[in-house]
Coordinates of C-alpha atoms in Angstrom, one line a residue:
Chain A
M23 CA 96.9 112.6 185.4
L24 CA 97.9 112.2 181.8
V25 CA 96.1 109.9 179.4
F26 CA 97.9 109.1 176.2
G27 CA 96.6 108.0 172.8
L28 CA 100.1 107.9 171.3
N29 CA 101.3 104.5 170.3
E30 CA 105.0 105.0 169.7
P31 CA 106.9 103.4 172.6
G32 CA 109.9 105.8 172.4
N33 CA 107.7 108.9 172.5
L34 CA 105.5 107.5 175.3
R35 CA 108.5 106.8 177.5
I36 CA 109.9 110.3 177.1
M37 CA 106.6 112.0 177.7
A38 CA 105.5 109.9 180.6
T39 CA 109.0 110.3 182.2
T40 CA 108.9 114.1 181.6
F41 CA 105.5 114.5 183.4
K42 CA 106.7 112.5 186.3
D43 CA 110.4 113.4 186.8
G44 CA 111.0 116.3 184.5
D45 CA 112.4 116.5 181.0
P46 CA 115.2 113.9 180.8
S47 CA 117.0 116.0 178.3
Y48 CA 116.8 119.1 180.5
A49 CA 115.9 121.0 177.4
G50 CA 112.2 121.7 177.5
A51 CA 109.9 123.7 179.8
L52 CA 109.9 120.9 182.3
G53 CA 113.7 120.5 182.4
G54 CA 114.5 119.8 186.1
I55 CA 110.9 120.2 187.1
A56 CA 109.3 117.0 188.6
L57 CA 105.5 117.3 188.5
G58 CA 105.1 113.8 189.8
L59 CA 102.1 113.2 187.5
K60 CA 101.0 109.7 186.7
S61 CA 100.6 108.7 183.0
Y62 CA 98.3 106.1 181.6
H63 CA 97.6 104.9 178.1
I64 CA 94.0 104.6 177.1
F65 CA 94.5 100.9 176.4
E66 CA 95.2 100.4 180.1
L67 CA 91.9 101.9 181.2
K68 CA 89.4 99.6 179.4
D69 CA 87.9 98.4 182.6
E70 CA 87.0 101.9 183.6
I71 CA 85.2 102.8 180.4
P72 CA 81.5 101.9 179.9
A73 CA 81.4 99.0 177.4
E74 CA 79.3 100.8 174.8
V75 CA 81.6 103.8 174.8
W76 CA 84.7 101.5 174.5
A77 CA 83.0 99.7 171.7
R78 CA 82.3 102.9 169.8
E79 CA 85.6 104.7 170.4
M80 CA 88.3 102.0 171.0
A81 CA 87.3 98.6 169.7
F82 CA 88.5 99.5 166.2
K83 CA 91.8 100.7 167.6
E84 CA 92.2 97.5 169.7
L85 CA 91.7 95.4 166.5
E86 CA 94.0 97.6 164.5
V87 CA 97.0 97.9 166.8
E88 CA 99.1 94.7 167.1
D89 CA 98.6 92.8 170.4
A90 CA 102.3 92.8 171.0
L91 CA 102.5 96.6 170.7
I92 CA 99.6 97.1 173.1
E93 CA 101.4 94.8 175.6
Q94 CA 104.6 96.8 175.1
I95 CA 102.8 100.1 175.6
C96 CA 101.2 98.9 178.8
T97 CA 104.4 97.5 180.2
I98 CA 106.2 100.8 179.6
M99 CA 103.5 102.8 181.3
R100 CA 103.5 100.5 184.4
E101 CA 107.2 100.7 184.6
I102 CA 107.3 104.5 184.5
R103 CA 104.5 104.8 187.1
G104 CA 106.4 102.3 189.3
D105 CA 103.3 100.1 189.7
Chain B
M26 CA 90.0 101.1 192.4
R27 CA 88.8 103.9 190.1
I28 CA 91.6 105.6 188.4
L29 CA 89.7 108.1 186.3
K30 CA 86.5 109.0 188.3
G31 CA 86.7 112.5 189.7
H32 CA 90.2 113.1 188.4
K33 CA 91.5 115.9 186.2
V34 CA 93.0 114.5 183.0
A35 CA 95.3 116.0 180.3
I36 CA 95.1 114.1 177.0
F37 CA 97.7 113.6 174.3
G38 CA 96.4 111.9 171.2
E39 CA 97.7 111.3 167.7
R40 CA 95.8 111.2 164.5
D41 CA 97.1 107.9 163.2
D42 CA 97.2 106.3 166.7
V43 CA 94.3 107.2 169.0
A44 CA 92.9 110.7 168.5
G45 CA 92.4 113.0 171.5
S46 CA 88.7 113.1 170.9
A47 CA 88.4 109.3 171.2
V48 CA 90.3 109.4 174.5
R49 CA 88.2 112.3 175.7
N50 CA 84.9 110.5 175.0
C51 CA 86.2 107.5 177.0
V52 CA 87.5 109.3 180.0
L53 CA 84.4 111.6 180.3
A54 CA 82.2 108.5 180.3
A55 CA 84.3 107.2 183.1
G56 CA 83.7 110.3 185.2
A57 CA 86.9 112.2 184.7
E58 CA 87.3 115.9 184.0
V59 CA 89.2 116.9 180.9
V60 CA 91.4 119.9 181.5
Y61 CA 93.6 119.7 178.4
E62 CA 93.3 117.8 175.1
T63 CA 95.5 117.8 172.0
T64 CA 95.9 115.6 168.9
S65 CA 99.2 115.6 167.2
C66 CA 99.7 115.1 163.5
F67 CA 103.2 113.8 162.8
V68 CA 102.9 114.2 159.1
Chain C
M15 CA 80.9 103.8 133.5
T16 CA 82.0 104.8 130.0
D17 CA 81.2 108.5 130.8
N18 CA 83.6 108.4 133.7
P19 CA 86.8 110.4 133.2
V20 CA 90.3 108.9 133.1
I21 CA 93.6 109.8 134.7
R22 CA 95.5 109.9 131.4
N23 CA 99.0 110.9 132.6
C24 CA 101.0 112.0 135.6
A25 CA 104.3 113.4 136.7
F26 CA 106.3 113.1 139.9
C27 CA 109.5 115.1 140.6
L28 CA 111.7 115.7 143.6
V29 CA 113.7 118.9 144.1
H30 CA 116.8 118.4 146.2
T31 CA 117.3 121.7 148.1
P32 CA 119.8 121.1 150.9
D33 CA 120.5 124.8 151.3
L34 CA 116.8 125.6 151.9
V35 CA 116.5 123.1 154.7
R36 CA 117.4 125.9 157.1
F37 CA 114.2 127.8 156.0
G38 CA 111.9 124.9 156.9
S39 CA 109.7 125.7 159.9
K40 CA 111.4 123.4 162.4
P41 CA 115.1 124.1 161.5
R42 CA 114.3 127.8 161.4
R43 CA 112.9 127.8 164.9
E44 CA 115.7 125.7 166.2
L45 CA 118.3 127.9 164.6
E46 CA 116.7 131.1 166.1
A47 CA 116.9 129.5 169.5
E48 CA 120.4 128.0 169.0
P49 CA 122.4 129.7 166.1
S50 CA 125.4 127.3 166.7
L51 CA 123.2 124.5 165.4
A52 CA 123.9 125.8 161.9
D53 CA 127.2 124.0 161.5
R54 CA 125.8 120.7 162.6
L55 CA 122.9 121.0 160.4
E56 CA 125.0 121.9 157.4
G57 CA 127.4 119.0 158.1
A58 CA 124.5 116.6 158.0
L59 CA 123.2 117.6 154.6
R60 CA 123.3 115.1 151.8
S61 CA 124.9 115.5 148.4
Y62 CA 122.7 115.5 145.3
A63 CA 124.2 112.2 144.3
A64 CA 123.2 110.7 147.6
A65 CA 119.6 112.1 147.2
V66 CA 119.4 110.6 143.7
A67 CA 120.7 107.2 144.8
Y68 CA 118.3 107.1 147.8
P69 CA 115.9 104.1 147.0
P70 CA 112.6 105.9 148.2
N71 CA 113.5 108.8 145.8
Q72 CA 114.1 106.3 143.0
T73 CA 110.7 104.9 143.7
F74 CA 109.0 108.3 143.7
I75 CA 110.2 108.9 140.1
G76 CA 109.3 105.4 139.0
N77 CA 112.7 103.7 138.6
L78 CA 111.8 101.3 141.4
S79 CA 108.3 99.9 142.2
P80 CA 107.1 100.2 145.8
L81 CA 107.2 96.4 146.0
Q82 CA 110.9 96.4 144.9
L83 CA 111.6 99.1 147.5
G84 CA 110.1 96.8 150.2
Q85 CA 112.6 94.1 149.3
I86 CA 115.6 96.4 149.9
P87 CA 116.9 96.1 153.5
K88 CA 117.1 99.2 155.6
P89 CA 118.8 101.5 156.5
W90 CA 118.3 102.8 152.9
F91 CA 120.3 106.0 153.5
A92 CA 123.4 104.0 154.3
G93 CA 123.2 101.4 151.5
Q94 CA 124.2 101.3 147.9
S95 CA 121.5 102.0 145.4
P96 CA 120.1 98.8 144.0
R97 CA 120.7 100.2 140.5
N98 CA 124.2 100.2 139.2
S99 CA 124.1 103.8 138.4
A100 CA 121.1 105.5 140.0
E101 CA 119.6 107.9 137.5
A102 CA 118.2 111.4 138.2
S103 CA 115.5 110.7 135.6
G104 CA 112.8 108.2 135.7
P105 CA 109.6 107.3 133.8
F106 CA 107.5 109.6 136.0
G107 CA 109.8 112.6 136.3
E108 CA 113.2 113.5 137.7
I109 CA 115.2 114.5 140.8
I110 CA 116.0 118.1 140.2
N111 CA 119.2 119.7 141.6
Q112 CA 119.3 122.9 143.5
D113 CA 120.9 125.0 140.7
L114 CA 118.1 124.2 138.3
F115 CA 115.6 125.0 141.0
Y116 CA 117.2 128.4 141.6
A117 CA 117.1 129.1 137.9
A118 CA 113.4 128.2 137.8
L119 CA 112.7 130.2 140.9
R120 CA 114.2 133.3 139.3
Q121 CA 111.8 132.7 136.3
A122 CA 108.9 132.4 138.7
N123 CA 109.3 136.1 139.6
V124 CA 107.0 138.4 137.6
L125 CA 107.7 141.7 139.5
Q126 CA 110.0 144.6 139.0
P127 CA 112.1 145.1 141.0
P128 CA 112.3 141.3 141.2
L129 CA 111.4 139.3 144.3
V130 CA 114.1 136.8 143.3
A131 CA 117.4 138.2 142.3
L132 CA 120.7 136.5 141.3
T133 CA 124.3 137.5 141.3
T134 CA 125.9 138.2 138.0
E135 CA 127.9 134.9 138.1
A136 CA 124.9 132.8 139.1
A137 CA 122.6 134.5 136.5
Q138 CA 124.9 133.5 133.7
K139 CA 125.4 130.0 134.8
L140 CA 121.8 129.2 135.8
A141 CA 120.3 130.8 132.7
K142 CA 122.3 128.4 130.5
L143 CA 121.4 125.5 132.7
L144 CA 117.7 126.1 132.5
A145 CA 117.6 126.9 128.8
A146 CA 119.5 123.7 127.9
H147 CA 117.2 121.4 129.9
P148 CA 115.1 119.2 127.6
V149 CA 111.9 119.5 129.8
F150 CA 112.3 122.8 131.6
G151 CA 113.9 124.8 128.8
P152 CA 110.5 126.4 127.9
L153 CA 110.4 127.9 131.3
A154 CA 113.3 130.2 130.4
Q155 CA 110.8 132.6 128.7
S156 CA 112.5 135.9 129.7
A157 CA 116.1 136.8 129.7
M158 CA 117.6 136.0 133.1
A159 CA 119.3 139.3 133.9
A160 CA 122.0 139.6 136.5
D161 CA 120.7 141.8 139.3
P162 CA 122.6 144.7 140.9
A163 CA 124.9 143.9 143.8
G164 CA 124.3 145.0 147.4
F165 CA 122.6 141.7 148.3
Q166 CA 124.4 141.3 151.6
Q167 CA 123.1 144.6 153.0
E168 CA 119.5 143.6 152.1
I169 CA 120.0 140.2 153.8
D170 CA 121.6 141.7 156.9
A171 CA 118.8 144.2 157.2
G172 CA 116.3 141.3 157.2
K173 CA 114.7 142.4 154.0
A174 CA 115.7 139.3 152.0
L175 CA 116.7 135.7 152.5
P176 CA 119.9 134.4 150.9
L177 CA 119.9 131.7 148.2
R178 CA 123.2 129.8 148.8
T179 CA 125.0 126.8 147.4
G180 CA 127.1 125.8 150.4
G181 CA 129.1 128.9 151.3
T182 CA 128.4 130.7 147.9
L183 CA 125.8 133.3 147.7
Q184 CA 123.8 132.8 144.4
G185 CA 121.0 135.3 145.0
L186 CA 118.2 136.3 147.3
V187 CA 114.5 136.4 147.8
R188 CA 113.0 139.7 148.9
G189 CA 109.8 140.6 150.8
D190 CA 107.3 142.9 149.3
N191 CA 109.0 146.3 149.5
R192 CA 106.0 148.4 148.4
S193 CA 104.5 150.6 151.1
E194 CA 101.3 148.4 150.9
G195 CA 103.4 145.4 151.8
A196 CA 105.3 146.9 154.7
G197 CA 104.9 145.0 157.9
D198 CA 102.6 142.4 156.3
I199 CA 103.9 139.0 157.5
N200 CA 102.1 137.4 154.6
L201 CA 104.4 139.1 152.2
D202 CA 107.7 138.9 154.1
P203 CA 110.7 137.3 152.5
H204 CA 110.1 134.0 154.2
T205 CA 106.4 133.6 153.3
L206 CA 107.1 134.7 149.7
L207 CA 109.9 132.2 149.5
E208 CA 107.4 129.5 150.5
A209 CA 104.8 130.7 148.0
L210 CA 107.4 131.1 145.2
T211 CA 108.7 127.6 146.0
A212 CA 105.2 126.2 145.7
K213 CA 104.7 128.0 142.4
T214 CA 108.1 127.0 140.9
T215 CA 108.0 123.3 141.9
G216 CA 104.4 123.1 140.7
A217 CA 105.5 124.5 137.3
L218 CA 108.4 121.9 137.2
A219 CA 105.9 119.1 137.7
L220 CA 103.5 120.5 135.1
R221 CA 106.3 120.9 132.6
W222 CA 107.1 117.2 133.1
L223 CA 103.4 116.3 132.7
L224 CA 103.3 118.2 129.4
H225 CA 106.5 116.5 128.3
R226 CA 105.3 113.0 129.1
E227 CA 102.0 113.6 127.3
Q228 CA 103.8 115.4 124.4
M229 CA 101.1 118.1 124.8
Q230 CA 101.4 121.8 124.1
P231 CA 100.7 124.1 127.1
D232 CA 97.9 125.8 125.2
Q233 CA 95.9 122.6 125.1
V234 CA 95.2 122.6 128.9
D235 CA 91.7 123.9 129.6
Y236 CA 91.8 124.2 133.4
I237 CA 94.3 123.8 136.2
I238 CA 93.6 122.9 139.8
S239 CA 96.4 123.5 142.3
C240 CA 96.2 121.4 145.5
G241 CA 99.3 122.5 147.5
E242 CA 99.0 123.5 151.1
E243 CA 100.7 127.0 150.9
A244 CA 98.5 130.0 151.8
T245 CA 99.2 132.8 149.4
G246 CA 97.7 136.3 149.6
D247 CA 98.2 139.5 151.6
R248 CA 96.9 140.6 155.0
Y249 CA 93.4 141.1 153.8
Q250 CA 93.1 137.7 152.0
R251 CA 95.5 135.4 153.7
G252 CA 95.3 132.1 151.8
G253 CA 93.3 133.7 149.0
G254 CA 94.8 131.4 146.4
G255 CA 95.8 132.0 142.8
V256 CA 98.6 129.4 142.7
A257 CA 97.0 127.3 139.9
K258 CA 96.9 130.2 137.5
A259 CA 100.4 131.4 138.5
I260 CA 101.7 127.9 137.7
G261 CA 99.8 127.9 134.4
E262 CA 101.1 131.3 133.5
M263 CA 104.7 130.2 134.1
C264 CA 104.2 127.2 131.8
G265 CA 102.5 129.1 129.0
C266 CA 99.0 127.5 129.5
V267 CA 97.4 130.6 127.9
N268 CA 94.0 129.0 127.3
A269 CA 93.6 127.6 130.8
S270 CA 92.0 129.1 133.8
G271 CA 92.3 127.6 137.2
M272 CA 91.6 127.6 140.9
D273 CA 93.1 126.3 144.2
V274 CA 91.5 123.4 146.1
K275 CA 92.4 123.4 149.8
N276 CA 91.9 120.3 152.0
F277 CA 95.1 119.8 153.9
C278 CA 96.8 116.6 152.9
A279 CA 93.7 115.3 151.1
A280 CA 93.7 118.2 148.7
P281 CA 95.2 116.1 145.8
A282 CA 92.4 113.6 146.1
S283 CA 89.8 116.3 146.4
A284 CA 91.3 118.0 143.4
L285 CA 91.4 114.8 141.3
V286 CA 87.7 114.2 142.1
T287 CA 86.8 117.8 141.3
A288 CA 88.8 117.7 138.0
G289 CA 87.0 114.4 137.1
A290 CA 83.6 115.9 137.9
L291 CA 84.4 119.0 135.7
I292 CA 85.3 116.6 132.8
K293 CA 82.3 114.3 133.4
A294 CA 80.0 117.4 133.5
G295 CA 81.3 118.2 130.0
L296 CA 82.7 121.6 131.1
Y297 CA 86.3 120.9 130.1
E298 CA 88.3 118.4 128.1
R299 CA 91.7 118.5 129.7
V300 CA 92.2 119.4 133.3
A301 CA 95.6 119.5 135.0
V302 CA 95.9 118.9 138.7
V303 CA 99.1 120.1 140.1
A304 CA 100.8 120.5 143.5
G305 CA 104.1 122.2 144.3
G306 CA 106.2 121.3 147.3
S307 CA 106.2 122.5 150.9
L308 CA 109.2 124.6 152.0
A309 CA 107.8 124.6 155.6
K310 CA 108.2 120.9 155.9
L311 CA 111.9 120.7 154.9
G312 CA 113.9 119.5 157.8
M313 CA 110.7 118.8 159.9
K314 CA 112.4 115.7 161.3
S315 CA 115.9 117.1 161.1
M316 CA 116.5 117.3 164.9
A317 CA 115.9 113.5 165.1
F318 CA 118.4 112.9 162.3
L319 CA 121.0 115.0 164.1
R320 CA 120.4 113.1 167.3
E321 CA 120.9 109.8 165.5
G322 CA 123.9 111.0 163.6
M323 CA 122.1 110.5 160.3
P324 CA 122.0 112.6 157.2
I325 CA 119.0 115.0 156.9
L326 CA 116.6 112.9 154.8
D327 CA 113.8 115.5 154.5
D328 CA 115.9 117.6 152.2
S329 CA 113.8 117.5 149.1
L330 CA 110.6 119.1 147.9
G331 CA 108.0 116.9 146.2
C332 CA 105.9 118.1 143.3
I333 CA 103.2 116.2 141.3
A334 CA 100.9 116.7 138.3
F335 CA 98.0 114.8 136.8
L336 CA 96.1 115.0 133.5
V337 CA 92.4 114.2 133.8
T338 CA 90.5 113.8 130.5
R339 CA 87.4 112.3 129.0
N340 CA 87.5 108.5 128.7
D341 CA 90.0 107.8 125.9
G342 CA 89.1 104.1 125.9
A343 CA 92.6 103.1 127.3
S344 CA 93.6 105.0 130.4
P345 CA 92.6 104.0 133.9
V346 CA 89.1 105.2 134.8
L347 CA 88.3 107.4 137.8
R348 CA 85.1 106.0 139.2
L349 CA 82.7 108.9 139.7
D350 CA 79.5 106.9 139.7
R351 CA 77.0 107.9 142.4
G352 CA 78.4 107.1 145.8
A353 CA 81.7 105.9 144.4
V354 CA 83.8 108.6 146.0
G355 CA 84.3 108.0 149.7
K356 CA 83.8 111.0 152.1
A357 CA 84.1 111.4 155.8
S358 CA 80.8 113.0 156.7
I359 CA 80.7 115.5 159.6
G360 CA 78.3 113.2 161.4
A361 CA 80.9 110.4 161.3
S362 CA 82.4 112.5 164.1
T363 CA 86.0 111.7 164.8
S364 CA 85.6 107.9 165.1
D365 CA 88.1 106.1 163.0
Q366 CA 85.8 103.1 162.6
A367 CA 83.0 105.3 161.2
I368 CA 85.3 107.2 158.9
Y369 CA 86.9 104.0 157.5
E370 CA 83.5 102.5 156.9
Q371 CA 82.5 105.6 154.9
L372 CA 85.8 105.8 153.0
I373 CA 86.1 102.1 152.1
L374 CA 83.0 100.0 152.5
K375 CA 80.3 102.5 151.5
P376 CA 81.7 103.4 148.1
L377 CA 82.6 99.7 147.4
R378 CA 79.0 98.7 148.2
A379 CA 77.6 101.5 146.0
L380 CA 79.5 99.9 143.1
G381 CA 78.6 96.3 144.1
L382 CA 82.2 95.5 145.1
T383 CA 83.9 94.2 148.2
M384 CA 87.4 94.8 149.5
A385 CA 88.5 91.5 147.9
D386 CA 87.9 93.2 144.5
V387 CA 90.6 95.8 145.2
D388 CA 94.1 94.8 144.3
R389 CA 95.9 97.6 146.1
F390 CA 95.1 100.3 148.6
A391 CA 97.1 103.5 148.6
P392 CA 96.9 105.4 151.9
E393 CA 99.4 107.9 153.2
L394 CA 102.7 106.7 151.7
H395 CA 105.2 108.4 153.9
N396 CA 108.8 107.1 153.7
P397 CA 109.0 104.9 156.8
E398 CA 112.7 105.5 157.3
I399 CA 112.0 109.2 157.9
M400 CA 109.0 108.6 160.1
E401 CA 110.4 105.8 162.3
F402 CA 113.7 107.5 163.1
S403 CA 111.8 110.6 164.2
G404 CA 109.5 108.6 166.6
S405 CA 106.4 109.0 164.5
G406 CA 106.1 105.3 163.4
D407 CA 105.5 103.8 160.0
V408 CA 102.4 105.8 158.9
A409 CA 101.7 103.7 155.9
H410 CA 101.8 100.5 158.0
K411 CA 99.4 102.1 160.6
N412 CA 97.0 103.0 157.8
Y413 CA 97.2 99.5 156.4
R414 CA 96.3 98.1 159.8
M415 CA 93.3 100.4 159.8
I416 CA 92.3 99.1 156.4
A417 CA 92.7 95.5 157.5
A418 CA 90.7 96.2 160.7
T419 CA 87.9 97.5 158.4
A420 CA 88.0 94.3 156.4
V421 CA 87.7 92.3 159.7
L422 CA 84.6 94.4 160.8
A423 CA 83.1 93.9 157.3
G424 CA 83.5 90.1 157.8
E425 CA 85.8 89.7 154.8
I426 CA 88.7 88.4 156.8
D427 CA 89.3 87.3 160.4
K428 CA 91.7 88.9 162.9
A429 CA 94.4 86.3 162.3
G430 CA 94.4 87.1 158.6
M431 CA 95.2 90.8 159.0
R432 CA 98.9 90.4 158.3
A433 CA 98.4 88.4 155.1
F434 CA 95.7 90.8 154.0
T435 CA 98.0 93.9 154.4
E436 CA 100.7 92.0 152.5
R437 CA 98.3 91.5 149.6
I438 CA 96.9 95.0 149.4
G439 CA 99.8 97.0 150.8
M440 CA 103.1 98.5 149.9
T441 CA 106.1 100.3 151.5
G442 CA 105.9 104.0 151.8
F443 CA 108.3 106.0 149.6
A444 CA 107.1 109.6 149.5
P445 CA 108.9 112.5 151.1
T446 CA 107.3 114.1 154.2
Q447 CA 105.7 116.9 152.3
G448 CA 102.2 116.9 153.7
H449 CA 99.8 116.7 150.7
I450 CA 102.4 115.0 148.4
P451 CA 102.5 111.5 150.2
S452 CA 98.7 111.2 150.6
G453 CA 97.9 108.1 148.4
V454 CA 98.5 109.8 145.1
P455 CA 102.2 109.0 144.7
Y456 CA 101.0 105.5 143.8
V457 CA 99.0 106.9 140.8
G458 CA 102.1 106.7 138.6
H459 CA 102.9 103.1 139.6
A460 CA 99.2 102.2 139.3
L461 CA 98.9 103.7 135.8
A462 CA 102.0 101.7 134.7
A463 CA 100.8 98.5 136.3
M464 CA 97.4 98.9 134.7
Q465 CA 99.0 99.6 131.3
A466 CA 100.9 96.4 131.7
G467 CA 97.8 94.4 132.6
E468 CA 99.1 93.7 136.1
L469 CA 96.6 95.6 138.2
S470 CA 92.9 96.0 137.7
R471 CA 91.7 98.1 140.6
A472 CA 93.3 100.4 143.2
M473 CA 91.7 102.4 146.0
F474 CA 93.3 105.7 147.2
L475 CA 92.6 106.8 150.7
C476 CA 93.7 110.3 151.7
K477 CA 93.4 111.8 155.1
A478 CA 93.5 115.5 156.2
S479 CA 94.2 116.8 159.7
L480 CA 91.6 119.6 159.6
F481 CA 92.0 120.1 163.4
L482 CA 95.3 121.7 162.8
N483 CA 93.5 124.9 161.8
R484 CA 92.1 125.1 165.4
L485 CA 88.6 125.6 164.2
T486 CA 87.3 122.0 164.5
S487 CA 88.3 118.7 166.0
L488 CA 87.4 116.9 162.9
F489 CA 89.7 115.3 160.4
D490 CA 88.8 114.6 156.8
G491 CA 89.2 111.7 154.4
V492 CA 88.6 111.3 150.7
S493 CA 88.8 108.0 148.8
F494 CA 88.5 107.2 145.1
L495 CA 88.8 104.1 142.9
L496 CA 91.0 103.8 139.8
E497 CA 90.1 101.0 137.4
S498 CA 91.9 99.5 134.5
Q499 CA 90.1 99.3 131.1
K500 CA 92.2 96.3 130.2
R501 CA 90.8 92.8 130.6
Q502 CA 92.7 90.7 133.1
P503 CA 94.4 87.6 132.0

């Protein structure tokens, strides 16, 4: 699986789609190649990470990135995975 | 359900978003195996 | 604090080089893969007048303040300039056209046969242009001879790159044709064009600094170059020597110099080093200078083509600063013990740890809090370039990190982050030229605002992606405080 730390919705959509269905522009190395890989953003995986590790590595990021953007990122990732 | 534990993970981070190293430390602590890691710098 | 040095003066110039965009790293790779892209790329290049009128460029040379820029609705590239007639000159420097750059590039050559050669017609025209320029005239030290014809064969053989203006060939840049240089990629036409561009643009900025200060070149004691270009041959790739090459071109006969490398944070590292040399009493007047990055021209051009926009990353940035002993008036560079923020190796790659070290630790060392800082200047990339290319507003992201640091320090609460960033922040306005946007473009505006008694303290935060060298996963950060000597009303 892929785990992203990118926060730009447009980039995330293209990359997650590419790893699942192949490059949507048919331009890159994965043009027409569907690997079927699932993509997650690290913000979605908080429940899986030990609390002390999350506090050290991610709490600052959670504070820094706007709540609305985190929600948008998580929605995009769920949509592309088809959850 | 455990998403990360026992899975092979490729990481794409970005310096001004979440760096690959921060993602790596998280997923390793959750029992995943990191097979690829990169941090972009868009500037 | 009285023995701390001051940043006495500065210069900020842009060099509009649309015909060099194709030599930027990204366009060059794309053109190799798809030669038919050339027409589209060329069709999307901006005129010099459009580059001059572009509000972020007007901000870079000081005709607009960053806060005024923030009031102008985007898209900036499509709008009218807020000034009735946008001027190529500003208080901090100027937006230089390509012809003038080619003329200066020819003067940057010190070899025979020359690395940079011009056609007969171009040599005549460009020599006059350079000699007549009020700031750059002194760069026209040697006669600008026309060079023998036969350029096209050299270009076709891959031994030189063309210098064009639209469809007209003005000259070329050669690789090192000595037997010692044969096959050395560090001395091929492309790498030498990058190096000569860094030297030339650095000299243009240093000339503007000398002009602003009304200072003779022989009064400079030492020069620190902080550009990102690696210059040297196969045995010392990245060896350096850019500072002295720039000083030589500007006639700084009494100066020596060195290059400071630290990716995008190099200007901050160089200013701190310059200040330390002054504070130690070694030198009286140190110039810090950085030329522009040819490799980064057109870095986001593919996104602009996709969006049907003009190529906005078509200009080189160049900057220069004069650091001296405290003159009792200029803004002070705080070099007290602990006042310079550093990202220690042990801070690992944790943003939180690094921001604490860059912001809170130095402020505490000086008995200050974040509330004592009027403005923070992080990476000030033009958001219009970054957002259209899918990279996001880098300045905004950095301000969010600064605000998060204030929350963790207990100075504000989470709900107050937006208001905090509005108080301490500004809109990015610098071209995507690596080391050029990293905090220091605000130095000119800060000096002016401190002179006017409108600003008492600014903190500069510069980051460096060390991990790009593939030797480490660390990144670096350097911060410093600039303080007005004027009493606040």
